[in-house]
CSV table of C-alpha atoms in Angstrom, one decimal:
chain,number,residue,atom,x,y,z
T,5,UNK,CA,120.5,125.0,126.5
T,6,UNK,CA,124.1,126.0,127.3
T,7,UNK,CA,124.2,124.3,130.4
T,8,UNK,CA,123.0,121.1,128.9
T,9,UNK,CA,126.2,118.5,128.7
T,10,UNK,CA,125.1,118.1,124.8
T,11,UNK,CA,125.5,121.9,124.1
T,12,UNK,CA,129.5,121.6,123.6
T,13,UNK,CA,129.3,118.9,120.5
T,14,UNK,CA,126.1,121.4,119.0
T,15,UNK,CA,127.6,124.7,120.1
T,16,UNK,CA,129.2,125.5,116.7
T,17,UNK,CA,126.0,124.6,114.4
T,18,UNK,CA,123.9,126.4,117.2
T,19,UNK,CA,125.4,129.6,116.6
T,20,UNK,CA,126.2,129.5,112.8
T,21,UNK,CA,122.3,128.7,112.3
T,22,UNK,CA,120.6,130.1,115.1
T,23,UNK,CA,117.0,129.6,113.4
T,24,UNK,CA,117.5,125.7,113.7
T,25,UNK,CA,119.3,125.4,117.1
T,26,UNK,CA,116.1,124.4,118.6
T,27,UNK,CA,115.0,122.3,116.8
T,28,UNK,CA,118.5,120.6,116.6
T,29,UNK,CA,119.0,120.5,120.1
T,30,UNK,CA,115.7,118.9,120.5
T,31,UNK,CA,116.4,116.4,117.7
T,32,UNK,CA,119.8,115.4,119.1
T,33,UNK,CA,118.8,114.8,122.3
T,34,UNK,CA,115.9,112.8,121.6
T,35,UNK,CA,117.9,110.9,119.3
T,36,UNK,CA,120.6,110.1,121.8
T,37,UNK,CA,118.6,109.6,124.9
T,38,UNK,CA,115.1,108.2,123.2
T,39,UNK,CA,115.7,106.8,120.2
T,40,UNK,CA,118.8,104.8,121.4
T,41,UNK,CA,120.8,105.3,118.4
T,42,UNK,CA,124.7,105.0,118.5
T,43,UNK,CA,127.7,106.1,116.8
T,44,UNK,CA,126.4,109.8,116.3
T,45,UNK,CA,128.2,113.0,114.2
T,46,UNK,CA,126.9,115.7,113.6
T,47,UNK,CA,126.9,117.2,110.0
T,48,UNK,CA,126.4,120.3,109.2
T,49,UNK,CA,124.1,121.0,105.6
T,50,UNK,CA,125.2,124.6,104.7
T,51,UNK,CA,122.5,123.8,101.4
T,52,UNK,CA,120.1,123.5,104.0
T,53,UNK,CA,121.4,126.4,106.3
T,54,UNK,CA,121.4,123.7,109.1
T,55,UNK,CA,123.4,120.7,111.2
T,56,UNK,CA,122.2,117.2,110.6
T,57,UNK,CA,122.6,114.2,112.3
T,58,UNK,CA,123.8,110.9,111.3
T,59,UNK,CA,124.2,107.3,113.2
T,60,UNK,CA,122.9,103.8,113.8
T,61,UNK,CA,119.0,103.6,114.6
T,62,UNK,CA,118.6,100.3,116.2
T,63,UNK,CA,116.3,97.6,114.4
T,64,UNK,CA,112.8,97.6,114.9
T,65,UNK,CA,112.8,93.8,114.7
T,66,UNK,CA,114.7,91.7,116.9
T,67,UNK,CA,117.9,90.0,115.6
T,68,UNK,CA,118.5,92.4,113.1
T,69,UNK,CA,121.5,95.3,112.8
T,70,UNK,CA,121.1,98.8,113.5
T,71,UNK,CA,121.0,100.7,110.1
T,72,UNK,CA,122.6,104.1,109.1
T,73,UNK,CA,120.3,107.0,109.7
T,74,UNK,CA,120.6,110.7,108.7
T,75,UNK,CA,117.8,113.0,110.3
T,76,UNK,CA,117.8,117.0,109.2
T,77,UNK,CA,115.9,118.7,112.1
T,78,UNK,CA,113.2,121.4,111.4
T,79,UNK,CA,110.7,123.4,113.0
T,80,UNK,CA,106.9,122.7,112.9
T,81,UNK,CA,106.5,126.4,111.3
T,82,UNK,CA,109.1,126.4,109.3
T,83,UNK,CA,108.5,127.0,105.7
T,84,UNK,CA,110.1,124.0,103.7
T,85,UNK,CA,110.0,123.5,99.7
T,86,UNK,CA,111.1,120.7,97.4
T,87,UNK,CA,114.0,122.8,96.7
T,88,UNK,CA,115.0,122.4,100.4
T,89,UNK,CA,114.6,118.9,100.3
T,90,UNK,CA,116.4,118.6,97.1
T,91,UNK,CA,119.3,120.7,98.8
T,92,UNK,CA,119.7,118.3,101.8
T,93,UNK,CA,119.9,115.4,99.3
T,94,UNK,CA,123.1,117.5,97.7
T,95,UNK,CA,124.5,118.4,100.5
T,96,UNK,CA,124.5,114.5,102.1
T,97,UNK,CA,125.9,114.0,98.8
T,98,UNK,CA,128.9,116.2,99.4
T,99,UNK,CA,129.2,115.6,103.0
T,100,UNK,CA,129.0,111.5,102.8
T,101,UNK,CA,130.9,109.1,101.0
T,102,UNK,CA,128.1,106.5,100.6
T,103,UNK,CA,125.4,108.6,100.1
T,104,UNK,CA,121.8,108.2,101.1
T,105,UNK,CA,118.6,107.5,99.1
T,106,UNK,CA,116.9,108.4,101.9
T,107,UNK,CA,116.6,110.9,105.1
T,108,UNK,CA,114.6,111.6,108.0
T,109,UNK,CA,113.2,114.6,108.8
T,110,UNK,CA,113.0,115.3,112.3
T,111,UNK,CA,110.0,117.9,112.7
T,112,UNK,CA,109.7,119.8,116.2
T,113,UNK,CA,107.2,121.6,117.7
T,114,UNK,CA,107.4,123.9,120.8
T,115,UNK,CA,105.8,121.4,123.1
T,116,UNK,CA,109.1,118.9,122.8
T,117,UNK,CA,106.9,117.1,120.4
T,118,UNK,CA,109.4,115.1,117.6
T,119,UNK,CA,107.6,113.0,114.7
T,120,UNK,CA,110.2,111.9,112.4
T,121,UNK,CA,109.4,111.3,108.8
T,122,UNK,CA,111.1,109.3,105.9
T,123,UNK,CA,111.5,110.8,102.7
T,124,UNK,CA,113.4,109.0,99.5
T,125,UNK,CA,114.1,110.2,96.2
T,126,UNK,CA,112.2,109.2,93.6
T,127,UNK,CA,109.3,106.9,93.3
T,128,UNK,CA,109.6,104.0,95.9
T,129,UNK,CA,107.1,101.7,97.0
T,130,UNK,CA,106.2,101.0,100.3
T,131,UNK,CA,107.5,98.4,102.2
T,132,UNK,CA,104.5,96.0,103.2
M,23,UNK,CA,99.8,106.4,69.8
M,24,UNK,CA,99.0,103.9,67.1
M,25,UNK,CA,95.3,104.5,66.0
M,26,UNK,CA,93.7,100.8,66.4
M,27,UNK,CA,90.6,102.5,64.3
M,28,UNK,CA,89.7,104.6,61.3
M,29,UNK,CA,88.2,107.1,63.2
M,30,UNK,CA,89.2,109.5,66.0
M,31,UNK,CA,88.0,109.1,69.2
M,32,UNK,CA,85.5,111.6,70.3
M,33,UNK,CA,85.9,113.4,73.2
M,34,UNK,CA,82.5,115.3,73.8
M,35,UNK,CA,82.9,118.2,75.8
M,36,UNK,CA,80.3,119.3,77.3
M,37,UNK,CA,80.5,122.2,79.9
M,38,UNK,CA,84.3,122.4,79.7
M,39,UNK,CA,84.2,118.4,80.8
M,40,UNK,CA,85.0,115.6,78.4
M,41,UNK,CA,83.0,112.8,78.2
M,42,UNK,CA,83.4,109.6,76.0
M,43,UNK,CA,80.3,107.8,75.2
M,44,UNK,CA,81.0,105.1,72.5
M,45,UNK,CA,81.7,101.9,74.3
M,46,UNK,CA,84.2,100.7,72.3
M,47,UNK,CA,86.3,103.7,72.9
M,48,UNK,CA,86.0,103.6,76.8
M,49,UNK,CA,87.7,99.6,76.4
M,50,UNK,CA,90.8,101.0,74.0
M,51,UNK,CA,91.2,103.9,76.5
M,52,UNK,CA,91.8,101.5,79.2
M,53,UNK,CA,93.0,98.1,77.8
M,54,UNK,CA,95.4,100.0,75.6
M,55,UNK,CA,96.2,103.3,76.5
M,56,UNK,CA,95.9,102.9,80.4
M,57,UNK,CA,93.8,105.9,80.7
M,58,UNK,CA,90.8,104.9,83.0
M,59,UNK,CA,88.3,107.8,83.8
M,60,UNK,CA,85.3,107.3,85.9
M,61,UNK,CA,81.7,106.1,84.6
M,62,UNK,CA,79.3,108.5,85.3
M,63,UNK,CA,75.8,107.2,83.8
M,64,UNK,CA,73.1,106.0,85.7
M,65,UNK,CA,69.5,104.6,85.1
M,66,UNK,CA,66.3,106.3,84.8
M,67,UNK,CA,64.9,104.5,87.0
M,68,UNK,CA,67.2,103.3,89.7
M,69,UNK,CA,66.9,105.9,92.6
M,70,UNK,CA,69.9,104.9,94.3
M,71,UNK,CA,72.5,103.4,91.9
M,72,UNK,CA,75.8,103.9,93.2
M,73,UNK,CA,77.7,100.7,92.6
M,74,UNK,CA,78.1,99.9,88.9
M,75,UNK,CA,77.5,102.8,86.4
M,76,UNK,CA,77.1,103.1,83.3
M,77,UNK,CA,78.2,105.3,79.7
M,78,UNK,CA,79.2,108.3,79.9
M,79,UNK,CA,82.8,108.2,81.0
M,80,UNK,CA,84.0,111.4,82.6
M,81,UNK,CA,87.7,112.2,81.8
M,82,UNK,CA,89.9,114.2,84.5
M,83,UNK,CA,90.8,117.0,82.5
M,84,UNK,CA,94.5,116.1,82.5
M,85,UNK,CA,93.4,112.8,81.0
M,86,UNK,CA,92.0,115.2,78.0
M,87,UNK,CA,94.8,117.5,77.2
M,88,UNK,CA,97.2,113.8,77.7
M,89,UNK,CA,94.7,112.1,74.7
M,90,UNK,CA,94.4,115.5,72.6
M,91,UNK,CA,98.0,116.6,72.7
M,92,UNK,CA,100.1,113.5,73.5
M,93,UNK,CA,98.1,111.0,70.8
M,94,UNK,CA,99.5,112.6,67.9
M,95,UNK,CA,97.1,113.8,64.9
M,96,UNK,CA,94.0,111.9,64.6
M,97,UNK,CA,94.2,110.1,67.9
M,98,UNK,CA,91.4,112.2,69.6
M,99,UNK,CA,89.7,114.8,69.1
M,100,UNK,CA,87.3,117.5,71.1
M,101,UNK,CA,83.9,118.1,70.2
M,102,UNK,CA,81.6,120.8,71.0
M,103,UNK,CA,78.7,119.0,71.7
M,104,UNK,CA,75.9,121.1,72.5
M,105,UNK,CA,77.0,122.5,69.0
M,106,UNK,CA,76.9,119.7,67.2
M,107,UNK,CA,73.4,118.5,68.1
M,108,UNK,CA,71.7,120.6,65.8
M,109,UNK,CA,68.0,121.9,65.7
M,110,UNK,CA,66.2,119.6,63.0
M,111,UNK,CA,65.2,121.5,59.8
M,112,UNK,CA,61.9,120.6,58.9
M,113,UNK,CA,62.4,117.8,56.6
M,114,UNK,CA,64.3,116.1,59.1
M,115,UNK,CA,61.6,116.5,61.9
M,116,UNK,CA,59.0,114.8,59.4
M,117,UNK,CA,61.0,111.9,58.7
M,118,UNK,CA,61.9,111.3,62.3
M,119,UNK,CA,58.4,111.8,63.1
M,120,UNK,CA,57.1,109.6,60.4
M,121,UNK,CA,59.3,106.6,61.1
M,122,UNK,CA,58.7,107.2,64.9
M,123,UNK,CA,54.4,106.7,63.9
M,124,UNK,CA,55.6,104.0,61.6
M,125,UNK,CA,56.8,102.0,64.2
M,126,UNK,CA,54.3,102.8,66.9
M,127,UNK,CA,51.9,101.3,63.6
M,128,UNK,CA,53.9,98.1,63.1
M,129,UNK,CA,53.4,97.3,66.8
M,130,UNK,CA,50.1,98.3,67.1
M,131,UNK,CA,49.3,95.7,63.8
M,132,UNK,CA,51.1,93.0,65.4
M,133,UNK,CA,49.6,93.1,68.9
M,134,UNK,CA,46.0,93.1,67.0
M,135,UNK,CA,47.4,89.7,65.2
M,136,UNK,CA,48.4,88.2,68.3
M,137,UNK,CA,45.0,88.8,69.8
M,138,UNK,CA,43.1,87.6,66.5
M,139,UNK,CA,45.1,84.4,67.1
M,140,UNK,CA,44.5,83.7,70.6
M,141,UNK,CA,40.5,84.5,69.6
M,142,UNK,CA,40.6,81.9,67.0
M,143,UNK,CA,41.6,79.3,69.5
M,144,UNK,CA,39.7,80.0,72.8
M,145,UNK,CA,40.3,76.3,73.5
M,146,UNK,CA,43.5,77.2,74.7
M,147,UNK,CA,42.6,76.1,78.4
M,148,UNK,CA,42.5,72.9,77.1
M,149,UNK,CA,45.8,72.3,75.1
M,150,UNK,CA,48.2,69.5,76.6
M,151,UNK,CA,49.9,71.7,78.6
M,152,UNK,CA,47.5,73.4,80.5
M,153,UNK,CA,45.8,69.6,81.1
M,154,UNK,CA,48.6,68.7,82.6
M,155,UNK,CA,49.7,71.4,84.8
M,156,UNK,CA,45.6,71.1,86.3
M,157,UNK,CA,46.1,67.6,86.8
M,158,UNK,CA,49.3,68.1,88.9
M,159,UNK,CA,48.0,70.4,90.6
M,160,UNK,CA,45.3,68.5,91.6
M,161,UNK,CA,47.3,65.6,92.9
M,162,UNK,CA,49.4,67.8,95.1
M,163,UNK,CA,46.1,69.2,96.7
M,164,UNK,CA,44.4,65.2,96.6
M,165,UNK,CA,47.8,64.9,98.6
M,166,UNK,CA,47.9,67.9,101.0
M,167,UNK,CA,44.2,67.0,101.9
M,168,UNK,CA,44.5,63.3,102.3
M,169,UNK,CA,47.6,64.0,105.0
M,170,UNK,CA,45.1,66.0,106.8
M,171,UNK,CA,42.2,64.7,109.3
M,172,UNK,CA,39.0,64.1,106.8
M,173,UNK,CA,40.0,61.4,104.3
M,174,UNK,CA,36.5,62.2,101.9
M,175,UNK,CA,37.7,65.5,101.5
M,176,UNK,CA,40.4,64.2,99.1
M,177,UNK,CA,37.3,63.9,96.7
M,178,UNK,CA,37.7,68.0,95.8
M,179,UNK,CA,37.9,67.5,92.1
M,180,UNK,CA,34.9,69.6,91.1
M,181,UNK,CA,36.3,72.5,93.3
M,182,UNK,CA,39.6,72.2,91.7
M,183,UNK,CA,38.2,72.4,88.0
M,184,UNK,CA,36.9,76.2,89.1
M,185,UNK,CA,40.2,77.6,90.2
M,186,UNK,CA,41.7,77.4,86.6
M,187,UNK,CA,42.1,80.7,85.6
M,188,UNK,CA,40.4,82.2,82.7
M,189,UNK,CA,43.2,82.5,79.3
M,190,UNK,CA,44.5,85.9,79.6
M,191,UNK,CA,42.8,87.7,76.6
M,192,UNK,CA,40.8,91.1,76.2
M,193,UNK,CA,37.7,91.2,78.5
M,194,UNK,CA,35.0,91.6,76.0
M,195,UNK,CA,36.3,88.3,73.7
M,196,UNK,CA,34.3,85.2,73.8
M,197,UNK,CA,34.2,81.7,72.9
M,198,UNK,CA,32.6,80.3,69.6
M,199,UNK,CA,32.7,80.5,66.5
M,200,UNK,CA,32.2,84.0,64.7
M,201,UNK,CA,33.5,86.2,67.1
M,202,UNK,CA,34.5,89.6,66.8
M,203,UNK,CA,37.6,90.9,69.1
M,204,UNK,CA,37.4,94.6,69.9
M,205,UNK,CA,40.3,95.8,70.3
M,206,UNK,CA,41.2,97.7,74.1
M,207,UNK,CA,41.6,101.2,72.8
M,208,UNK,CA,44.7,102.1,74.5
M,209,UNK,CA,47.0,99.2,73.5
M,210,UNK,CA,50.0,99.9,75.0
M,211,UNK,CA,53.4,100.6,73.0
M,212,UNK,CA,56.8,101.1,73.2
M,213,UNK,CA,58.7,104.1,72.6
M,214,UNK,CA,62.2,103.2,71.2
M,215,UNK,CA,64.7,106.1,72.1
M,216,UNK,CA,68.0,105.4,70.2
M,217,UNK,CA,71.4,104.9,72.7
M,218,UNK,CA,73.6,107.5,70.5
M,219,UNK,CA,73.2,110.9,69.4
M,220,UNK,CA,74.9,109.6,66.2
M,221,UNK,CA,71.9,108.0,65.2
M,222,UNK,CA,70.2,111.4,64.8
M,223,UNK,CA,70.7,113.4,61.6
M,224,UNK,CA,71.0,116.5,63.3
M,225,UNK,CA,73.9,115.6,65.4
M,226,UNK,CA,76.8,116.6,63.1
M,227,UNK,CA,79.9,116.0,64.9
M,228,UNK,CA,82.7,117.0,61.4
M,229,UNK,CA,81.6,120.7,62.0
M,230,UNK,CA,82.2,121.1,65.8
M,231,UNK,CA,85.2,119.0,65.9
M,232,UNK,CA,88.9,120.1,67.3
M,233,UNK,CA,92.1,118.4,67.3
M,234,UNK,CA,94.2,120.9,69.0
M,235,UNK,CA,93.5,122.0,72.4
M,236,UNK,CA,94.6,125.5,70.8
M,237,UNK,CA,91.7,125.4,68.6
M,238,UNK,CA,89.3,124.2,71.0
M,239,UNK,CA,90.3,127.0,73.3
M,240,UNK,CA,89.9,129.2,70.3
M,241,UNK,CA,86.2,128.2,70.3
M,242,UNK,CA,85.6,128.7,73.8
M,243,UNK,CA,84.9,125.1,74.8
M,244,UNK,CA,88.0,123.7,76.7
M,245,UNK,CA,90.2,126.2,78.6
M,246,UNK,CA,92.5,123.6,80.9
M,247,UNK,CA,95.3,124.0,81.5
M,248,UNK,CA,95.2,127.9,82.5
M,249,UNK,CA,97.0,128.2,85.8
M,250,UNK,CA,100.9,127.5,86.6
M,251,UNK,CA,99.0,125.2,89.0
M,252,UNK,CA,96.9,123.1,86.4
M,253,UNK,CA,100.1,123.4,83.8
M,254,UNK,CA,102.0,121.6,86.7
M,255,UNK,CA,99.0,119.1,87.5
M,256,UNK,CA,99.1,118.2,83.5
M,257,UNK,CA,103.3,117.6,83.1
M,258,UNK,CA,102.7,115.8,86.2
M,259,UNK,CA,100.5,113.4,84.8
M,260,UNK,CA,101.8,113.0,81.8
M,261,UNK,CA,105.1,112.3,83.3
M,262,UNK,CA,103.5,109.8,85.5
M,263,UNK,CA,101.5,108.3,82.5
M,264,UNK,CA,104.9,107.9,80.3
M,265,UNK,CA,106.1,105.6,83.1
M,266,UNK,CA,103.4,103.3,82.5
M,267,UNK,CA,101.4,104.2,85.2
M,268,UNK,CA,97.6,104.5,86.0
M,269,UNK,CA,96.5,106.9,87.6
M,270,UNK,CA,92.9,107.7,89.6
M,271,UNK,CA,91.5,110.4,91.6
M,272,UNK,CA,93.0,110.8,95.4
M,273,UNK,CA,90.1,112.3,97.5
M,274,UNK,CA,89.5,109.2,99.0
M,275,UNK,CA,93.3,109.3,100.0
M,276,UNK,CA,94.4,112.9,100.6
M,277,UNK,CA,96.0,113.4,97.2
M,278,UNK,CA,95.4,114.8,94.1
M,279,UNK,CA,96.2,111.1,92.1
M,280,UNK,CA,96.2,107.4,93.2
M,281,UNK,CA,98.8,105.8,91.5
M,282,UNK,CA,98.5,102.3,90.6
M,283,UNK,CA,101.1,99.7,89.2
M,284,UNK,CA,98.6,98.4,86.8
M,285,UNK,CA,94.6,98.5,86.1
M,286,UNK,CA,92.9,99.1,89.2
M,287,UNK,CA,90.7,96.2,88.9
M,288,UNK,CA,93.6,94.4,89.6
M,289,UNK,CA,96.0,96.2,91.8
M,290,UNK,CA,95.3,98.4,94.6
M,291,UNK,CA,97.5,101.8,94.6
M,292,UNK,CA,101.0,102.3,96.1
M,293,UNK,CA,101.0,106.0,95.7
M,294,UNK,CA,99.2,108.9,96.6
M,295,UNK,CA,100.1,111.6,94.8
M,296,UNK,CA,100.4,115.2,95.2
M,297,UNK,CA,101.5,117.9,92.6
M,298,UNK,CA,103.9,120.8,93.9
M,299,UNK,CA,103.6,123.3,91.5
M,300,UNK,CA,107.1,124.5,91.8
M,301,UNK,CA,110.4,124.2,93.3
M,302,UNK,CA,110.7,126.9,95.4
M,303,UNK,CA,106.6,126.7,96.5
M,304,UNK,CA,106.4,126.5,100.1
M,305,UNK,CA,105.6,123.5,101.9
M,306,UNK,CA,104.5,122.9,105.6
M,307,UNK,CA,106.3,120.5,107.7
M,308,UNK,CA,102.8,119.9,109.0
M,309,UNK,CA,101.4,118.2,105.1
M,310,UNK,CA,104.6,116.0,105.3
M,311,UNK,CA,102.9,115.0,108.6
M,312,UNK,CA,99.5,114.7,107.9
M,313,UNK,CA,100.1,113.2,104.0
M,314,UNK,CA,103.0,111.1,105.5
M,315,UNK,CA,100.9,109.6,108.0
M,316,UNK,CA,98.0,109.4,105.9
M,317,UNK,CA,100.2,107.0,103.3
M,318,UNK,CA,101.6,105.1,105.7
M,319,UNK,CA,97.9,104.2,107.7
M,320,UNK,CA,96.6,103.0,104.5
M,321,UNK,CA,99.5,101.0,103.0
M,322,UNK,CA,100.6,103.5,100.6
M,323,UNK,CA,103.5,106.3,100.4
M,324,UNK,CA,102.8,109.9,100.0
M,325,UNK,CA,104.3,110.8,96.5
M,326,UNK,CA,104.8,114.7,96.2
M,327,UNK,CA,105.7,115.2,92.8
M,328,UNK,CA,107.6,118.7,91.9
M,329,UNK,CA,107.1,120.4,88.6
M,330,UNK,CA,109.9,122.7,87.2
M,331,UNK,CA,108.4,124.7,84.6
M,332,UNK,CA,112.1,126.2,83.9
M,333,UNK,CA,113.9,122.7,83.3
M,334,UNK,CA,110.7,120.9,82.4
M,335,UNK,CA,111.1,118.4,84.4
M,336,UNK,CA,109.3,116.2,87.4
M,337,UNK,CA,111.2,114.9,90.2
M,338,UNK,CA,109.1,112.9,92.9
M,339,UNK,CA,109.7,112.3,96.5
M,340,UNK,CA,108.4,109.3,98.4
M,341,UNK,CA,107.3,109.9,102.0
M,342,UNK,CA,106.6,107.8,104.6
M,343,UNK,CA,106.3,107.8,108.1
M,344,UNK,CA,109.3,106.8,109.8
M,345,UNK,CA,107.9,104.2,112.4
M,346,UNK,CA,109.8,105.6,115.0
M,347,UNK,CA,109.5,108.6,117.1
């Protein structure tokens, strides 16, 4: 991982949380390289005890404009609650000046699998 | 909850589940009150009826502690209804018995008039009608035998006058004048069994009657809610229910609840819901997975919906899955 040319940008959130540098190095590299998305920062969620990461996900239909994306990394066997949830929700909150309904959660398991997830607060319908 | 009757409506327990069984009570529960439940009735003899049931309908528990607590005084109440069907005292049993032989009499009398009557007129083979129904059939066999190869084989009348069929009537009845009809000795008749255990005077539903969930519990017939779990599952629903909403079983979907925008004859369900009994109770990144994906694949969003016992209050989370990835 330190050798990697992303490790300098992460190096700070990798050691403050080191239970979640996997699985944000994973997430930040798949983000950048796979997922195509642009104008990245990294955040970091002390609520969460973790870096997040925010920037432009391309459209998924053509013609339309990247939209602003915050995903908080975690593990596969990590142990979550709604009180974690609730405290990435805050702590966007405090870190973002327009801040998000809605986050993705980037969940990573040891074989480099990713599945990303969208969670919103409150009761909202799904989008046919 | 404003009472649209002068009576409460019965909720008849029955092995700690509640069950309505008045008709008229399952319609207001729905039309007005968005509480749905499931019908659980079937016929005696359908073997397979799995479609369209009937009375009773079968209540989720939450929906009973939402009608008993949240309807106010009077609304609904629980009865203990193996309790309140009585056994008979004596006098009762007699005049049961004695109306039940009554009308097993009264049928009896008028099957033995209807016979009397068709004795009396054994020309019955010979009224208008059935003349006319021989005579077309005839033509249509004149016709079905003239299109075929013999044409003197349309002349079948005296063949066709045999093949009426005797007048249905007892076997030993004959024609004439001063007959005697002897009567089959095992007419058959129908047994009448009444739709509602009201109709019984030993069903006395005043005595076995709670409207308090406290009380009930007191008696030993409804227990729910007992677990932080099931209080969760209960504020949940409520919470849900106080937003309008109806709400179904989830096993089909993955969830405790569906959640629908209106009545379910009409709408199909945006939600699945599931009920996290606390803040702080651990969750798997793995059920955001599998319920995530689950919504999603079947046009709905996973709902978890967190209880705080501490704050009292519900906060839900939509999940989806992301589409990307």
């Amino acid at each position: 991982m330190e050798s990697h040319s992303f490790h300098p940008r992460l190096a700070e959130l990798i050691s403050k949380y080191p239970k979640s540098a996997g699985a944000l190095f994973q997430t930040f590299n798949d983000v950048t390289l796979a997922q195509k998305w642009t104008d990245i920062q990294v955040l970091e969620l002390s609520k969460c005890g973790r870096g997040a990461i925010k920037g432009l996900r391309p459209s998924l239909t053509a013609g339309e404009p990247p939209s602003t994306c915050v995903v908080v990394p975690c593990g596969l066997a990590e142990s979550l609650s709604t009180s974690w949830i609730r405290g990435a929700f805050a702590a966007l909150d405090d870190q973002l000046a327009d801040a998000p309904e809605t986050l993705f959660v980037a969940i990573c398991s040891d074989d480099s699998s990713i599945v990303y997830y969208k969670i919103t607060k409150g009761i909202m319908k799904p989008q046919v | 909850m404003a009472s649209h009757r002068d009576r409460p409506i019965p909720l008849r327990v029955s092995n700690k589940k509640g069950y309505v069984w008045d008709v008229d009570d399952i319609a207001i529960l729905r039309s007005h009150h968005h509480i749905c439940g499931v019908l659980a009735g079937t016929l005696p003899h359908l073997s397979q009826q799995n479609v369209f049931l009937g009375v009773p309908l079968l209540l989720m528990p939450e929906e009973v502690v939402l009608l008993v607590d949240k309807g106010g005084p009077g609304f609904a109440i629980l009865v203990d209804d193996q309790n309140a069907h009585h056994d008979p005292s004596a006098v009762e049993l007699d005049k049961w018995d004695s109306e039940r032989l009554r009308g097993i009499e009264e049928q009896l009398a008028l099957a033995e008039e209807h016979e009397a009557r068709e004795a009396l007129n054994p020309d019955r083979a010979m009224s208008e009608n059935a003349i006319l129904k021989r005579k077309e059939r005839e033509a249509k066999k004149a016709r079905g035998k003239a299109n075929a190869l013999e044409p003197d084989q349309s002349l079948s009348t005296p063949l066709s006058t045999e093949s009426v069929p005797d007048p249905p009537g007892p076997p030993d009845s004959s024609h004439g004048s001063g007959v005697t009809v002897t009567r089959n000795s095992v007419t058959p008749y129908t047994v009448h069994v009444p739709g509602t255990s009201s109709a019984f005077e030993w069903y006395a539903l005043s005595n076995h009657s709670f409207n308090t969930l406290a009380a009930a519990r007191d008696a030993g017939i409804w227990d729910y809610p007992k677990t932080p779990f099931e209080r969760a599952r209960c504020a949940v629903f409520r919470d849900l229910w106080e937003q309008g909403y109806f709400m179904g079983g989830g096993i089909k979907f993955g969830g405790e609840y569906l959640v629908y925008p209106g009545d379910p004859l009409r709408y199909h369900s945006h939600f699945v819901a599931s009920v996290i009994e606390s803040p702080a109770a651990p969750l798997r990144p793995m059920e955001i997975v599998a319920h995530g994906r689950l919504g999603t694949g079947t046009k709905k969003a996973h709902l978890l919906c967190e209880w705080d016992e501490d704050k009292q209050a519900a906060t839900y989370y939509s999940i989806e899955w992301a589409g990307f990835g």
